[in-house]
Coordinates of C-alpha atoms in Angstrom, one line a residue:
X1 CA 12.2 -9.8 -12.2
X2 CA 9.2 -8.3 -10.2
X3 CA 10.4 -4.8 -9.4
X4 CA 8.0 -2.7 -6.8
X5 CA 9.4 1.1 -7.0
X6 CA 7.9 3.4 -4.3
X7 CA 7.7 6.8 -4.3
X8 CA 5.3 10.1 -2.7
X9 CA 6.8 9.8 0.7
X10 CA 8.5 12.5 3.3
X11 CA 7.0 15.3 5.5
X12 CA 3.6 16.1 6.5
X13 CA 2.3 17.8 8.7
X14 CA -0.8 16.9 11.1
X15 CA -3.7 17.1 9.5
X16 CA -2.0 17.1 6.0
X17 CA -2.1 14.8 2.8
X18 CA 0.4 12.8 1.1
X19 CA 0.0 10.3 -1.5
X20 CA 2.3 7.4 -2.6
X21 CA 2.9 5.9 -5.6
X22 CA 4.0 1.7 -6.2
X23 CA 5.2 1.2 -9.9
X24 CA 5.2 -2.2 -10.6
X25 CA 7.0 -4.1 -13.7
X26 CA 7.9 -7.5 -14.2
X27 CA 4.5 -9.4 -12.8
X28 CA 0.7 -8.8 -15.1
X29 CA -1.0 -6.1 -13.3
X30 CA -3.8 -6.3 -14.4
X31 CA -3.9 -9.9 -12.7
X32 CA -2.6 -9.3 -9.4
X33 CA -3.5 -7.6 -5.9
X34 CA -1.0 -4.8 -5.4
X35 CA -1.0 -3.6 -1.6
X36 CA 0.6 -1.0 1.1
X37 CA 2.1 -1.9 4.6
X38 CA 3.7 0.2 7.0
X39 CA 6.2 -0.6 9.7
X40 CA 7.2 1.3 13.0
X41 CA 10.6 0.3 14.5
X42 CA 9.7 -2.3 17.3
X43 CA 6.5 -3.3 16.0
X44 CA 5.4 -6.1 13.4
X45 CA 5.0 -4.9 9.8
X46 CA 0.9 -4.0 9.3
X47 CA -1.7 -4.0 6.2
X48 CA -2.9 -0.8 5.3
X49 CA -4.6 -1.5 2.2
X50 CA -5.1 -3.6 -1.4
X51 CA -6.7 -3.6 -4.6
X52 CA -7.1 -6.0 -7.0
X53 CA -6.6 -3.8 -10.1
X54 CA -8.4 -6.5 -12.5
X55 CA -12.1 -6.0 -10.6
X56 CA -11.3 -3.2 -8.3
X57 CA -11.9 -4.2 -5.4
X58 CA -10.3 -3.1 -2.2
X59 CA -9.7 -4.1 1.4
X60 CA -8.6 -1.8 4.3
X61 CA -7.3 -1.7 7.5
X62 CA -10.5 -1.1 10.0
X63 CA -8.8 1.8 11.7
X64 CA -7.4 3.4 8.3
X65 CA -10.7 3.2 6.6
X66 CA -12.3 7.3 5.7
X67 CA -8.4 8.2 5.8
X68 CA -6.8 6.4 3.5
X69 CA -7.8 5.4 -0.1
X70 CA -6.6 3.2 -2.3
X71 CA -6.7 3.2 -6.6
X72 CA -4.7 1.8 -9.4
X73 CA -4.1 3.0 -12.8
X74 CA -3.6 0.2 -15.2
X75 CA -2.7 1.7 -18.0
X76 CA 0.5 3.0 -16.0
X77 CA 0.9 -0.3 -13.7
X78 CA 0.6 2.3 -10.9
X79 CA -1.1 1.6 -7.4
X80 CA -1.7 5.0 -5.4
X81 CA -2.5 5.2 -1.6
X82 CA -3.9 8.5 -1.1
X83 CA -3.6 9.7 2.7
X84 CA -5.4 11.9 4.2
X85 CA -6.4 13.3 7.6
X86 CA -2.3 12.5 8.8
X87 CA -1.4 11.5 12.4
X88 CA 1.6 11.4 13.9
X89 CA 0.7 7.4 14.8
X90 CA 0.7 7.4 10.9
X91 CA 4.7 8.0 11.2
X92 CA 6.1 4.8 9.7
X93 CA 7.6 3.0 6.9
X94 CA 5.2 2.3 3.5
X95 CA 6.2 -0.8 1.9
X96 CA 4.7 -1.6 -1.3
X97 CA 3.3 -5.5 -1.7
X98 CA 2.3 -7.4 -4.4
X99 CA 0.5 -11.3 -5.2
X100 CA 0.3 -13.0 -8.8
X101 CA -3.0 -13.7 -8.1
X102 CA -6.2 -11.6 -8.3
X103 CA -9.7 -11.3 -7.0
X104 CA -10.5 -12.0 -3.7
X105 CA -8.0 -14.9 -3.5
X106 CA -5.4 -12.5 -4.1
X107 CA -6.6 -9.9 -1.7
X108 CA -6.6 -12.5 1.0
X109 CA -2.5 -14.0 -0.2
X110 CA -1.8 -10.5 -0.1
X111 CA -2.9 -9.6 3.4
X112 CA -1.6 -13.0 4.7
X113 CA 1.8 -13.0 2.8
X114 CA 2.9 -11.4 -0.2
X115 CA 5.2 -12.9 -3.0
X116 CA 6.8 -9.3 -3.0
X117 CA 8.0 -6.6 -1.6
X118 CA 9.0 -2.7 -2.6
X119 CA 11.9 -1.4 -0.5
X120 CA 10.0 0.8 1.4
X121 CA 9.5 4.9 1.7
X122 CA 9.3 6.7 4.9
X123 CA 6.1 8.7 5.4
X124 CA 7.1 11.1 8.7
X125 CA 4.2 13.1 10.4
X126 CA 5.1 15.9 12.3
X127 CA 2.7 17.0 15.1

């Protein structure tokens, strides 16, 4: 069973920093893309950001990109998103994604639709 277990979220203030955690068990990390999404009541679920942990690369959100980074940890099956620079706009909920594939292909299955979801943290920014 693919289990996606967030965790780093809660209070910030404007300005501030936060940065979230997405175990993941159950799937080969080190050949999938692991990725965040965030969700504001009303509004459609939105990509943030993904790595592919195998090659490291990444793919951002335009408007995130210089705020927001993105790493993995292999040897823990970890994927951190590292915010910085927090905005109230930035108020949502993180849900952590992941796709059994890797490389490119699996940043683009990712962004489009992934296999998996975490159960989502809320990340509140206060102005």
């Amino acid at each position: 069973e693919v289990q996606l277990v967030e965790s780093g979220g809660g209070l910030a203030h404007t300005g501030g920093s936060l940065r979230l955690s997405c175990r993941a068990s159950g799937l080969p990390f080190d050949d999938s893309t692991i990725g965040w999404f965030r969700q504001v009541p009303g509004k459609e679920r939105e990509g943030v950001a993904a790595i592919s942990p195998t090659d490291g690369d990444t793919y951002y959100e335009d408007s995130l990109k210089g705020r927001f980074t993105i790493s993995a940890d292999n040897a823990e099956n970890t994927v951190y998103l590292q915010m910085t620079r927090l905005e109230p706009d930035d108020t949502a909920v993180y849900y952590c994604a992941a796709e059994s594939s890797s490389g490119k292909d699996g940043l683009l299955r990712l962004w489009v639709l992934p296999e998996y979801w975490g159960q989502g943290i809320q990340v509140t920014i206060s102005s």
